[in-house]
Short mmCIF file of C-alpha atoms in Angstrom, two decimals:
data_model
loop_
_atom_site.label_atom_id
_atom_site.label_comp_id
_atom_site.label_asym_id
_atom_site.label_seq_id
_atom_site.Cartn_x
_atom_site.Cartn_y
_atom_site.Cartn_z
CA MET A 1187 -0.36 -0.15 0.05
CA ALA A 1188 1.36 3.56 -0.26
CA GLU A 1189 2.22 5.68 2.31
CA PHE A 1190 0.27 8.63 3.92
CA PRO A 1191 0.87 10.86 2.67
CA HIS A 1192 -0.10 11.51 -0.97
CA SER A 1193 2.48 14.40 -3.00
CA ILE A 1194 -1.37 15.86 -3.85
CA TYR A 1195 -2.86 15.36 -0.60
CA SER A 1196 0.35 16.96 1.28
CA GLU A 1197 0.49 19.96 -1.27
CA THR A 1198 -3.04 20.49 -1.42
CA VAL A 1199 -4.59 19.96 2.21
CA LEU A 1200 -2.24 19.27 4.42
CA TYR A 1201 0.31 22.49 3.88
CA PRO A 1202 -2.01 25.20 3.43
CA ALA A 1203 -4.05 23.86 6.62
CA TYR A 1204 -0.54 23.21 8.77
CA VAL A 1205 0.44 27.29 7.65
CA ASP A 1206 -3.10 27.90 9.18
CA ALA A 1207 -2.54 26.82 11.55
CA LEU A 1208 0.64 28.06 12.05
CA HIS A 1209 -0.04 31.23 11.82
CA TYR A 1210 -3.30 30.87 13.95
CA PHE A 1211 -3.02 28.36 16.25
CA PHE A 1212 1.07 28.26 17.50
CA GLU A 1213 0.82 30.56 20.13
CA PRO A 1214 -3.27 28.95 21.16
CA MET A 1215 -2.24 25.52 21.13
CA LEU A 1216 1.06 26.13 23.88
CA ALA A 1217 -1.24 27.55 26.11
CA ALA A 1218 -3.48 25.30 25.40
CA HIS A 1219 -1.01 22.85 26.61
CA GLU A 1220 -0.10 24.35 30.19
CA ALA A 1221 -3.53 24.87 30.96
CA HIS A 1222 -3.82 20.81 29.90
CA THR A 1223 -0.93 19.84 32.10
CA LEU A 1224 -1.46 22.47 34.93
CA MET A 1225 -5.27 21.07 35.35
CA LEU A 1226 -4.60 17.24 34.96
CA ALA A 1227 -1.60 17.71 37.13
CA GLU A 1228 -4.12 19.79 40.04
CA CYS A 1229 -6.67 17.04 39.09
CA GLY A 1230 -3.97 14.23 40.45
CA VAL A 1231 -3.65 12.42 37.25
CA ILE A 1232 -0.20 13.45 36.73
CA THR A 1233 2.29 14.12 38.40
CA ALA A 1234 4.19 17.21 39.54
CA GLU A 1235 7.17 15.94 38.47
CA ASN A 1236 5.34 15.18 34.91
CA ALA A 1237 4.03 18.30 35.02
CA THR A 1238 7.22 20.25 35.61
CA ALA A 1239 8.70 17.83 32.95
CA LEU A 1240 5.40 19.06 30.34
CA LEU A 1241 5.58 22.67 31.19
CA LEU A 1242 9.50 23.23 30.04
CA ALA A 1243 9.47 21.02 27.04
CA VAL A 1244 6.26 23.81 25.47
CA ALA A 1245 8.81 27.31 27.45
CA LEU A 1246 11.55 26.10 25.42
CA ILE A 1247 8.78 25.17 22.23
CA ARG A 1248 8.04 28.99 22.83
CA GLN A 1249 11.41 30.39 22.77
CA GLN A 1250 12.08 29.39 20.05
CA GLY A 1251 9.19 30.69 17.92
CA SER A 1252 6.85 29.67 15.21
CA ASP A 1253 9.69 30.17 12.70
CA ALA A 1254 11.33 26.60 14.36
CA TYR A 1255 8.29 24.00 12.70
CA ASP A 1256 7.60 24.78 9.59
CA TYR A 1257 5.78 22.35 7.68
CA LYS A 1258 8.01 19.28 6.80
CA PRO A 1259 5.91 16.47 4.65
CA GLY A 1260 4.46 13.17 5.88
CA ILE A 1261 3.68 14.71 9.26
CA GLU A 1262 -0.48 15.06 9.54
CA ASP A 1263 -0.37 18.40 11.35
CA LEU A 1264 0.62 21.13 13.32
CA PHE A 1265 -0.72 18.67 16.45
CA PHE A 1266 1.26 16.11 15.66
CA ARG A 1267 5.01 18.27 15.01
CA ILE A 1268 4.54 19.79 18.47
CA GLU A 1269 3.40 16.84 20.27
CA ASP A 1270 6.44 14.92 18.41
CA GLN A 1271 9.00 17.85 20.13
CA ILE A 1272 7.38 17.59 23.41
CA ILE A 1273 7.89 13.90 23.48
CA ARG A 1274 11.35 14.38 22.60
CA GLN A 1275 11.81 16.81 25.00
CA ALA A 1276 10.13 15.44 28.11
CA GLY A 1277 10.79 11.68 27.55
CA LYS A 1278 8.28 9.33 26.31
CA GLU A 1279 6.98 8.37 29.43
CA TRP A 1280 5.77 11.95 30.99
CA GLY A 1281 5.56 13.37 27.42
CA GLY A 1282 3.25 11.34 26.11
CA ASN A 1283 0.33 12.31 28.78
CA LEU A 1284 -0.13 14.69 27.65
CA GLN A 1285 -2.96 14.27 25.86
CA LEU A 1286 -4.04 12.20 28.95
CA ALA A 1287 -8.61 13.34 28.94
CA ARG A 1288 -7.93 14.77 25.14
CA SER A 1289 -8.53 14.73 21.41
CA ARG A 1290 -6.97 16.51 18.82
CA ASN A 1291 -11.29 17.32 18.72
CA ASP A 1292 -12.13 19.63 21.76
CA LEU A 1293 -8.76 20.84 21.25
CA GLY A 1294 -8.52 22.03 17.66
CA GLN A 1295 -12.43 22.81 18.57
CA ALA A 1296 -11.00 25.52 21.94
CA LEU A 1297 -7.50 26.40 19.24
CA ALA A 1298 -10.22 27.89 16.70
CA ARG A 1299 -12.28 29.75 18.84
CA MET A 1300 -9.21 31.56 20.71
CA ALA A 1301 -8.63 32.44 17.29
CA LEU A 1302 -11.67 33.71 16.21
CA ARG A 1303 -12.16 35.65 19.66
CA THR A 1304 -8.99 37.39 18.36
CA GLN A 1305 -10.00 38.44 15.29
CA LEU A 1306 -13.79 38.99 16.13
CA LEU A 1307 -11.88 41.23 19.55
CA GLU A 1308 -9.39 43.77 16.49
CA VAL A 1309 -12.69 44.16 14.05
CA GLY A 1310 -15.14 44.93 17.08
CA ASN A 1311 -12.14 47.36 17.63
CA GLY A 1312 -12.18 48.22 14.32
CA LEU A 1313 -16.09 49.13 14.35
CA LEU A 1314 -15.70 52.02 17.45
CA GLY A 1315 -13.48 53.10 16.07
CA LEU A 1316 -15.66 54.00 13.16
CA ARG A 1317 -18.54 54.36 14.74
CA ARG A 1318 -16.05 57.49 16.65
CA ALA A 1319 -15.31 58.81 13.61
CA ILE A 1320 -18.90 59.02 12.67
CA LEU A 1321 -19.79 60.99 15.47
CA ALA A 1322 -17.42 62.96 14.79
CA THR A 1323 -19.02 64.00 11.52
CA ALA A 1324 -22.32 64.29 12.38
CA GLN A 1325 -21.63 66.51 15.62
CA ASP A 1326 -20.09 69.26 13.11
CA HIS A 1327 -23.25 68.85 10.56
CA ILE A 1328 -26.45 69.00 12.99
CA GLU A 1329 -27.14 71.82 11.09
CA THR A 1330 -26.14 70.76 7.43
CA LEU A 1331 -29.12 71.17 4.95
CA MET A 1332 -29.18 68.98 2.61
CA PRO A 1333 -31.29 66.89 0.41
CA GLY A 1334 -32.96 63.70 1.12
CA TYR A 1335 -33.70 60.71 -0.71
CA THR A 1336 -36.06 57.55 -1.07
CA HIS A 1337 -37.03 55.64 -3.85
CA THR A 1338 -33.75 57.51 -5.43
CA GLN A 1339 -35.06 60.67 -5.87
CA PRO A 1340 -35.24 63.90 -4.06
CA ALA A 1341 -37.82 63.31 -0.97
CA GLN A 1342 -37.69 66.24 2.17
CA PRO A 1343 -34.57 68.26 3.18
CA VAL A 1344 -32.88 66.53 5.77
CA THR A 1345 -29.31 66.97 7.36
CA PHE A 1346 -26.31 65.30 6.76
CA ALA A 1347 -26.41 64.58 10.52
CA HIS A 1348 -29.51 62.96 10.62
CA TYR A 1349 -27.82 60.90 7.80
CA LEU A 1350 -25.59 59.87 9.53
CA ALA A 1351 -27.18 58.83 13.35
CA GLY A 1352 -28.67 56.34 11.05
CA ILE A 1353 -25.27 54.83 10.37
CA LEU A 1354 -24.49 55.25 14.11
CA THR A 1355 -28.14 53.53 14.87
CA PHE A 1356 -26.92 50.51 12.85
CA LEU A 1357 -23.73 50.15 12.99
CA ALA A 1358 -23.73 50.63 17.14
CA LYS A 1359 -26.64 47.20 15.97
CA ASP A 1360 -23.89 45.66 13.91
CA GLN A 1361 -21.26 46.14 17.54
CA ASN A 1362 -23.90 44.44 19.34
CA ARG A 1363 -24.04 41.31 16.35
CA LEU A 1364 -19.91 41.18 16.93
CA LYS A 1365 -20.26 40.77 20.86
CA SER A 1366 -22.59 38.40 20.96
CA ALA A 1367 -20.66 36.24 18.56
CA TYR A 1368 -17.84 37.01 20.74
CA ASN A 1369 -20.04 35.88 23.39
CA ASN A 1370 -20.76 32.30 21.33
CA VAL A 1371 -16.98 31.33 20.07
CA ASN A 1372 -15.67 32.39 23.68
CA GLU A 1373 -16.89 28.96 25.37
CA SER A 1374 -14.75 26.65 25.97
CA PRO A 1375 -14.98 23.34 24.46
CA LEU A 1376 -12.04 21.27 25.90
CA GLY A 1377 -12.53 18.26 28.70
CA ALA A 1378 -14.96 16.88 25.67
CA ALA A 1379 -12.29 14.66 24.00
CA ALA A 1380 -13.39 12.96 20.72
CA PHE A 1381 -16.77 13.71 22.03
CA THR A 1382 -17.63 11.57 24.51
CA GLY A 1383 -15.55 13.24 27.61
CA THR A 1384 -13.48 11.36 29.84
CA GLY A 1385 -13.41 8.84 32.17
CA PHE A 1386 -10.07 10.93 33.76
CA PRO A 1387 -11.34 12.88 36.83
CA ILE A 1388 -10.67 16.08 34.66
CA ASP A 1389 -12.20 19.97 35.58
CA ARG A 1390 -13.23 21.08 32.75
CA GLN A 1391 -13.93 24.65 34.32
CA ARG A 1392 -10.47 25.09 35.58
CA VAL A 1393 -8.80 24.75 31.85
CA ALA A 1394 -11.15 27.53 30.73
CA GLN A 1395 -10.88 29.51 33.64
CA LEU A 1396 -6.52 29.17 32.84
CA LEU A 1397 -7.72 30.18 28.94
CA GLY A 1398 -9.85 33.19 29.45
CA PHE A 1399 -12.61 31.48 28.25
CA ASP A 1400 -16.35 32.28 29.62
CA ALA A 1401 -18.08 29.28 29.89
CA VAL A 1402 -17.53 25.53 28.84
CA ILE A 1403 -20.24 23.76 26.40
CA ALA A 1404 -21.88 21.45 29.04
CA SER A 1405 -22.81 18.63 26.01
CA THR A 1406 -19.36 17.30 24.91
CA HIS A 1407 -21.20 16.19 21.48
CA HIS A 1408 -21.54 20.00 21.46
CA SER A 1409 -18.56 21.00 21.96
CA ILE A 1410 -17.60 19.05 18.84
CA GLY A 1411 -20.07 18.92 16.46
CA ALA A 1412 -20.84 22.95 16.89
CA GLY A 1413 -21.30 25.50 13.92
CA ASP A 1414 -23.47 28.01 15.32
CA HIS A 1415 -21.22 30.01 16.90
CA LEU A 1416 -19.07 29.63 12.66
CA THR A 1417 -22.42 31.20 11.34
CA ASP A 1418 -22.90 33.84 14.02
CA VAL A 1419 -19.10 35.13 13.32
CA GLY A 1420 -20.58 34.80 9.06
CA PHE A 1421 -24.25 36.63 9.80
CA ALA A 1422 -22.29 39.20 12.09
CA VAL A 1423 -19.53 40.00 9.19
CA GLN A 1424 -22.27 40.18 6.85
CA SER A 1425 -24.68 42.23 8.40
CA VAL A 1426 -21.74 45.11 8.56
CA ALA A 1427 -20.52 44.52 5.23
CA ILE A 1428 -24.20 45.19 3.77
CA GLY A 1429 -25.27 48.20 6.08
CA LEU A 1430 -21.85 49.26 4.47
CA SER A 1431 -22.04 48.94 1.53
CA ARG A 1432 -25.43 50.66 1.00
CA VAL A 1433 -23.80 53.88 2.64
CA THR A 1434 -20.63 53.08 0.24
CA LYS A 1435 -23.63 53.25 -2.59
CA ASP A 1436 -24.63 56.90 -1.55
CA LEU A 1437 -21.77 58.41 -1.10
CA LEU A 1438 -20.86 57.61 -4.32
CA PHE A 1439 -23.51 59.19 -6.27
CA LEU A 1440 -22.88 62.69 -3.50
CA ALA A 1441 -19.64 62.49 -4.67
CA THR A 1442 -20.42 62.68 -8.88
CA LYS A 1443 -19.47 65.48 -10.70
CA GLU A 1444 -23.13 66.58 -10.67
CA ALA A 1445 -23.54 65.80 -7.48
CA SER A 1446 -20.86 67.71 -5.91
CA ALA A 1447 -22.64 67.87 -2.53
CA LEU A 1448 -19.15 65.73 -1.03
CA HIS A 1449 -15.31 66.25 -1.99
CA ILE A 1450 -12.73 63.18 -1.21
CA ASP A 1451 -9.39 64.21 0.41
CA ASP A 1452 -7.06 64.33 -2.31
CA SER A 1453 -4.88 61.71 -0.82
CA PHE A 1454 -7.53 59.17 -1.62
CA ILE A 1455 -8.27 60.45 -5.57
CA GLN A 1456 -6.89 59.12 -7.92
CA ILE A 1457 -6.18 60.66 -11.42
CA SER A 1458 -6.82 59.38 -15.32
CA SER A 1459 -3.63 58.18 -17.28
CA ILE A 1460 -5.72 60.30 -20.23
CA MET A 1461 -7.99 62.64 -18.97
CA PRO A 1462 -6.28 65.38 -16.73
CA GLN A 1463 -9.65 66.63 -15.28
CA LYS A 1464 -10.46 63.57 -13.07
CA ARG A 1465 -10.70 62.84 -9.73
CA ASN A 1466 -12.17 59.32 -9.39
CA PRO A 1467 -13.36 58.84 -5.85
CA VAL A 1468 -11.43 55.36 -5.84
CA VAL A 1469 -11.69 54.96 -2.61
CA LEU A 1470 -15.41 53.95 -2.58
CA GLU A 1471 -15.03 51.89 -5.50
CA HIS A 1472 -11.85 49.75 -3.73
CA LEU A 1473 -14.41 49.58 -0.58
CA ARG A 1474 -17.58 48.37 -2.63
CA ALA A 1475 -15.14 45.86 -3.95
CA ARG A 1476 -14.42 44.84 -0.47
CA LEU A 1477 -17.18 45.25 1.57
CA SER A 1478 -19.20 42.34 -0.87
CA ARG A 1479 -15.96 40.02 -0.90
CA ALA A 1480 -16.61 39.84 3.20
CA ILE A 1481 -20.35 39.71 2.37
CA GLY A 1482 -19.19 36.07 -0.07
CA TYR A 1483 -16.64 34.70 2.74
CA GLY A 1484 -19.70 35.33 4.97
CA GLN A 1485 -21.95 33.70 2.67
CA THR A 1486 -19.56 30.44 1.83
CA ILE A 1487 -19.19 30.22 6.25
CA SER A 1488 -22.79 28.87 6.24
CA ILE A 1489 -22.88 27.10 3.15
CA GLN A 1490 -20.28 24.85 4.21
CA CYS A 1491 -21.86 24.40 7.77
CA HIS A 1492 -25.39 23.02 6.06
CA ASN A 1493 -25.78 19.67 4.86
CA ILE A 1494 -22.90 17.95 7.31
CA PRO A 1495 -22.99 15.29 9.85
CA TYR A 1496 -23.61 17.02 13.23
CA GLY A 1497 -20.53 15.69 14.97
CA ASP A 1498 -16.58 15.91 13.91
CA THR A 1499 -15.89 16.53 10.73
CA GLN A 1500 -12.86 19.26 8.56
CA ASP A 1501 -16.01 21.33 7.07
CA ILE A 1502 -15.92 23.06 10.21
CA GLU A 1503 -12.76 22.46 11.43
CA ASP A 1504 -9.62 23.26 9.10
CA GLU A 1505 -11.79 23.60 5.74
CA ILE A 1506 -13.70 26.92 7.10
CA LEU A 1507 -10.88 28.39 9.24
CA PRO A 1508 -10.14 30.55 5.00
CA PRO A 1509 -13.39 32.44 4.70
CA LEU A 1510 -13.48 32.84 8.51
CA MET A 1511 -10.32 34.61 9.11
CA ALA A 1512 -10.81 36.05 5.14
CA ALA A 1513 -14.38 37.47 6.29
CA LEU A 1514 -12.85 38.90 9.01
CA GLY A 1515 -9.57 40.45 8.15
CA THR A 1516 -11.51 41.98 5.09
CA LEU A 1517 -13.95 43.55 7.00
CA LYS A 1518 -11.15 44.72 9.39
CA GLU A 1519 -9.66 46.52 6.50
CA SER A 1520 -12.44 48.32 4.87
CA ILE A 1521 -13.81 49.34 8.65
CA SER A 1522 -10.04 50.56 8.49
CA LEU A 1523 -10.72 52.45 5.29
CA TYR A 1524 -13.82 53.69 6.15
CA THR A 1525 -12.75 55.44 9.84
CA ALA A 1526 -10.14 57.55 7.17
CA PHE A 1527 -12.09 58.58 4.63
CA PHE A 1528 -14.33 60.00 7.31
CA GLU A 1529 -11.88 61.30 9.29
CA THR A 1530 -10.65 63.47 6.21
CA VAL A 1531 -14.31 63.64 3.68
CA LYS A 1532 -15.80 67.91 3.34
CA LEU A 1533 -18.43 68.47 2.58
CA ASN A 1534 -20.26 71.23 0.35
CA HIS A 1535 -22.46 73.20 2.54
CA GLU A 1536 -23.72 75.90 0.21
CA LEU A 1537 -24.61 73.46 -2.85
CA LEU A 1538 -26.50 71.10 -0.43
CA ARG A 1539 -28.38 74.00 1.50
CA SER A 1540 -29.67 75.35 -2.31
CA ARG A 1541 -31.26 71.70 -3.41
CA ALA A 1542 -32.77 70.90 -0.11
CA ASP A 1543 -34.48 74.11 -0.97
CA GLU A 1544 -35.58 72.62 -4.54
CA GLY A 1545 -37.92 69.98 -5.82
CA PHE A 1546 -40.84 71.04 -3.91
CA MET A 1547 -39.00 68.51 -1.07
CA THR A 1548 -40.76 70.73 1.08
CA ALA A 1549 -44.56 70.29 0.10
CA THR A 1550 -45.37 67.95 3.46
CA GLU A 1551 -44.79 70.61 5.57
CA LEU A 1552 -47.06 72.70 3.08
CA ALA A 1553 -50.08 70.11 3.54
CA ASP A 1554 -49.81 69.61 7.37
CA VAL A 1555 -49.69 73.05 7.35
CA MET A 1556 -53.57 73.35 5.50
CA VAL A 1557 -54.37 70.49 8.29
CA ARG A 1558 -53.02 72.50 11.37
CA ASP A 1559 -54.49 75.61 10.99
CA CYS A 1560 -57.19 75.37 7.98
CA GLY A 1561 -59.12 71.88 9.52
CA LEU A 1562 -58.56 69.80 6.20
CA ALA A 1563 -58.54 66.32 6.21
CA PHE A 1564 -54.31 64.78 5.49
CA ARG A 1565 -55.62 63.78 2.13
CA GLN A 1566 -57.55 66.65 0.94
CA ALA A 1567 -54.28 69.07 1.96
CA HIS A 1568 -52.62 66.28 -0.16
CA GLN A 1569 -54.82 66.92 -3.02
CA ILE A 1570 -54.18 70.63 -3.01
CA VAL A 1571 -50.38 70.29 -2.70
CA ALA A 1572 -49.86 68.17 -5.17
CA THR A 1573 -51.80 70.04 -7.46
CA MET A 1574 -50.15 73.01 -7.02
CA ILE A 1575 -47.04 71.69 -7.76
CA ARG A 1576 -48.34 69.80 -10.84
CA LYS A 1577 -49.56 73.42 -11.94
CA ALA A 1578 -46.20 74.93 -11.16
CA ILE A 1579 -44.64 72.08 -13.63
CA GLU A 1580 -47.04 71.95 -16.65
CA SER A 1581 -46.11 76.34 -16.08
CA GLU A 1582 -42.28 75.37 -15.49
CA GLN A 1583 -41.78 77.74 -12.51
CA PRO A 1584 -39.89 76.40 -9.96
CA SER A 1585 -40.18 75.73 -6.58
CA THR A 1586 -38.23 78.64 -5.33
CA GLN A 1587 -41.10 80.67 -6.60
CA LEU A 1588 -44.40 79.31 -5.78
CA SER A 1589 -46.68 81.47 -4.91
CA MET A 1590 -50.19 81.80 -2.62
CA ALA A 1591 -52.10 82.64 -6.16
CA LEU A 1592 -51.38 79.26 -7.23
CA LEU A 1593 -51.92 77.45 -4.53
CA GLN A 1594 -55.39 79.10 -3.99
CA ALA A 1595 -56.17 78.38 -7.44
CA ALA A 1596 -55.16 74.81 -6.58
CA ALA A 1597 -57.89 74.53 -3.86
CA LEU A 1598 -60.37 76.20 -5.90
CA ASP A 1599 -59.87 73.26 -8.31
CA VAL A 1600 -60.27 70.86 -5.74
CA LEU A 1601 -62.57 72.22 -2.72
CA GLY A 1602 -64.10 74.71 -4.56
CA ARG A 1603 -63.43 77.22 -2.39
CA GLN A 1604 -60.24 79.27 -1.27
CA LEU A 1605 -58.22 78.32 2.01
CA GLU A 1606 -57.44 80.58 4.58
CA LEU A 1607 -54.07 80.98 5.52
CA SER A 1608 -52.17 83.89 5.33
CA GLU A 1609 -48.89 84.81 3.02
CA GLU A 1610 -46.68 84.73 6.06
CA GLU A 1611 -47.59 80.92 6.76
CA PHE A 1612 -47.16 79.62 3.69
CA GLN A 1613 -43.93 80.78 2.82
CA ARG A 1614 -42.88 79.89 6.67
CA ALA A 1615 -44.19 76.13 5.09
CA LEU A 1616 -42.08 75.76 2.34
CA ASP A 1617 -38.92 77.18 4.14
CA PRO A 1618 -36.23 74.07 4.13
CA ASP A 1619 -35.13 75.37 7.97
CA HIS A 1620 -39.02 75.33 9.41
CA PHE A 1621 -39.25 71.93 7.87
CA VAL A 1622 -36.27 70.65 9.51
CA GLU A 1623 -37.14 72.69 12.86
CA ALA A 1624 -41.06 71.56 13.02
CA ARG A 1625 -39.42 67.73 12.94
CA ASN A 1626 -38.33 67.86 16.77
CA GLY A 1627 -40.56 64.75 17.52
CA LEU A 1628 -38.74 61.74 18.81
CA GLY A 1629 -35.78 61.01 16.25
CA GLY A 1630 -36.99 64.19 14.10
CA VAL A 1631 -33.94 65.51 11.69
CA ALA A 1632 -34.56 69.38 13.73
CA PRO A 1633 -31.02 69.88 15.43
CA THR A 1634 -32.69 68.71 18.88
CA ALA A 1635 -34.16 66.02 18.01
CA THR A 1636 -31.05 64.83 16.18
CA ALA A 1637 -28.42 65.74 18.98
CA SER A 1638 -30.15 63.47 21.33
CA VAL A 1639 -30.17 60.64 18.76
CA LEU A 1640 -26.13 61.25 19.29
CA SER A 1641 -26.00 61.87 22.73
CA HIS A 1642 -28.10 58.64 23.00
CA GLN A 1643 -25.41 56.89 20.79
CA SER A 1644 -22.42 58.41 22.35
CA VAL A 1645 -23.24 56.81 25.43
CA ALA A 1646 -23.61 53.96 23.08
CA LEU A 1647 -20.53 53.89 22.20
CA ASP A 1648 -18.72 54.64 25.50
CA ASN A 1649 -20.30 50.82 27.07
CA ASP A 1650 -19.09 49.23 24.35
CA VAL A 1651 -15.82 50.52 25.07
CA ARG A 1652 -16.14 49.67 28.36
CA TRP A 1653 -16.90 46.58 27.08
CA PHE A 1654 -14.41 45.27 24.68
CA ASP A 1655 -11.84 47.32 28.02
CA GLU A 1656 -13.53 44.10 30.08
CA ILE A 1657 -13.04 41.00 27.78
CA LYS A 1658 -9.44 42.87 26.83
CA HIS A 1659 -8.52 42.57 31.25
CA SER A 1660 -9.79 39.28 31.66
CA LEU A 1661 -8.04 37.46 28.80
CA ARG A 1662 -5.16 39.56 30.20
CA LEU A 1663 -6.35 37.94 33.61
CA ALA A 1664 -6.19 34.77 32.16
CA ASP A 1665 -2.81 35.18 31.18
CA ILE A 1666 -1.48 36.48 34.29
CA LEU A 1667 -3.34 33.31 36.70
CA ARG A 1668 -1.91 30.78 34.43
CA ALA A 1669 1.77 31.81 34.63
CA ASP A 1670 1.04 32.33 38.35
CA ALA A 1671 0.18 28.41 38.11
CA ILE A 1672 3.18 27.69 35.62
CA ARG A 1673 5.92 29.20 38.25
CA GLY A 1674 4.91 27.04 40.77
CA TYR A 1675 6.37 24.20 38.82
CA ILE A 1676 8.76 25.84 36.86
CA GLY A 1677 10.03 28.53 37.95
#
């Protein structure tokens, strides 16, 4: 029979998986070896002398570094490479005991979770920075009038801050999705062994504590077969990317020459090789492409997790690591790029303000005034204003030159009588500043209402910063706890 591994299998499967494991799992594996050794000794499964020999071997490997353990054909994976070195250092009698009450299954699941939580924290920290940059931009533009769009058409006057407050709202929800994914990921499967547990008297909670896991997965079957923590990550990545890609669509429109609404910093602009006048907003094009890529990686995670056995399978082990890390890495880069964009973008204030006064965008307020001051039903008021606008368009009269006479003519057509409405009330209803100021209810576009939303978002951001600080602190404490316990054996 041919010897394992086949050269093609080694080239296409074992080597790429080994490279990934060396990059993401080297330090988590050593920490897991230390925690398992300490627990076995504390539970009396191995002797203190055995634990000392194992811990010294792990310390030597850490000192040598990951570069000393590059791929060698014939070795199945990083686990066996490191275990072989530990046995060489500690001796067969003691080195071979490292795998007591443990399997590659629960160890591999734990290492993936430890690597994932690190990446999730990096993405989450980047999202905090993006929210901070958008919040600062919004606070500078609470009174910056601009056209608001529905169905891609000018609809009503808004402020840029009101638009950004919406973005901050969905990003805060996405931050919670990332936090929830982290909480699901940061549960320990160690002690499940192959998937049925072990007959040795071990302490699963102690291992989790030494590695910074927040909880232990009670079901040893789910410890090995779980995929929900992976799809949680994929869903969270897709949600952030989908939201930001929609913003990219808006910003690309606002950056067009026809819109001329915003000025992208020169550091993000590329020129044409032939047309000297061009300012190509390539930063947004790259973001659009990368966010789409992140969405694709996230969907790959879900597809790869579906329709497979609920148990130990390569589909959700070595094979899922590339799309998982690519999804998180691509999103992290996109968030970083978007943060720099918002820190440098400028708005064309005066042009935006003038456009907020065009296109009959205050028509809703005029109808509302007729309901409040003239006692009309809204549908009557709506019909009168619509008739007035139709007449203005037919006579090629711009929205900035609407007159009371035109309104009264429309009222006669609809009601058969004129309205009791003053010129002052009519003109105020058409004023975009008044339109904005009048919408001062919860979440409204008025500066005071928008400022309240931004204040709420600022508090939410501060709370999320504290959550991340507490999580990082708890992981540092676990490292300190493990190091202190190790010193009791090897000084």
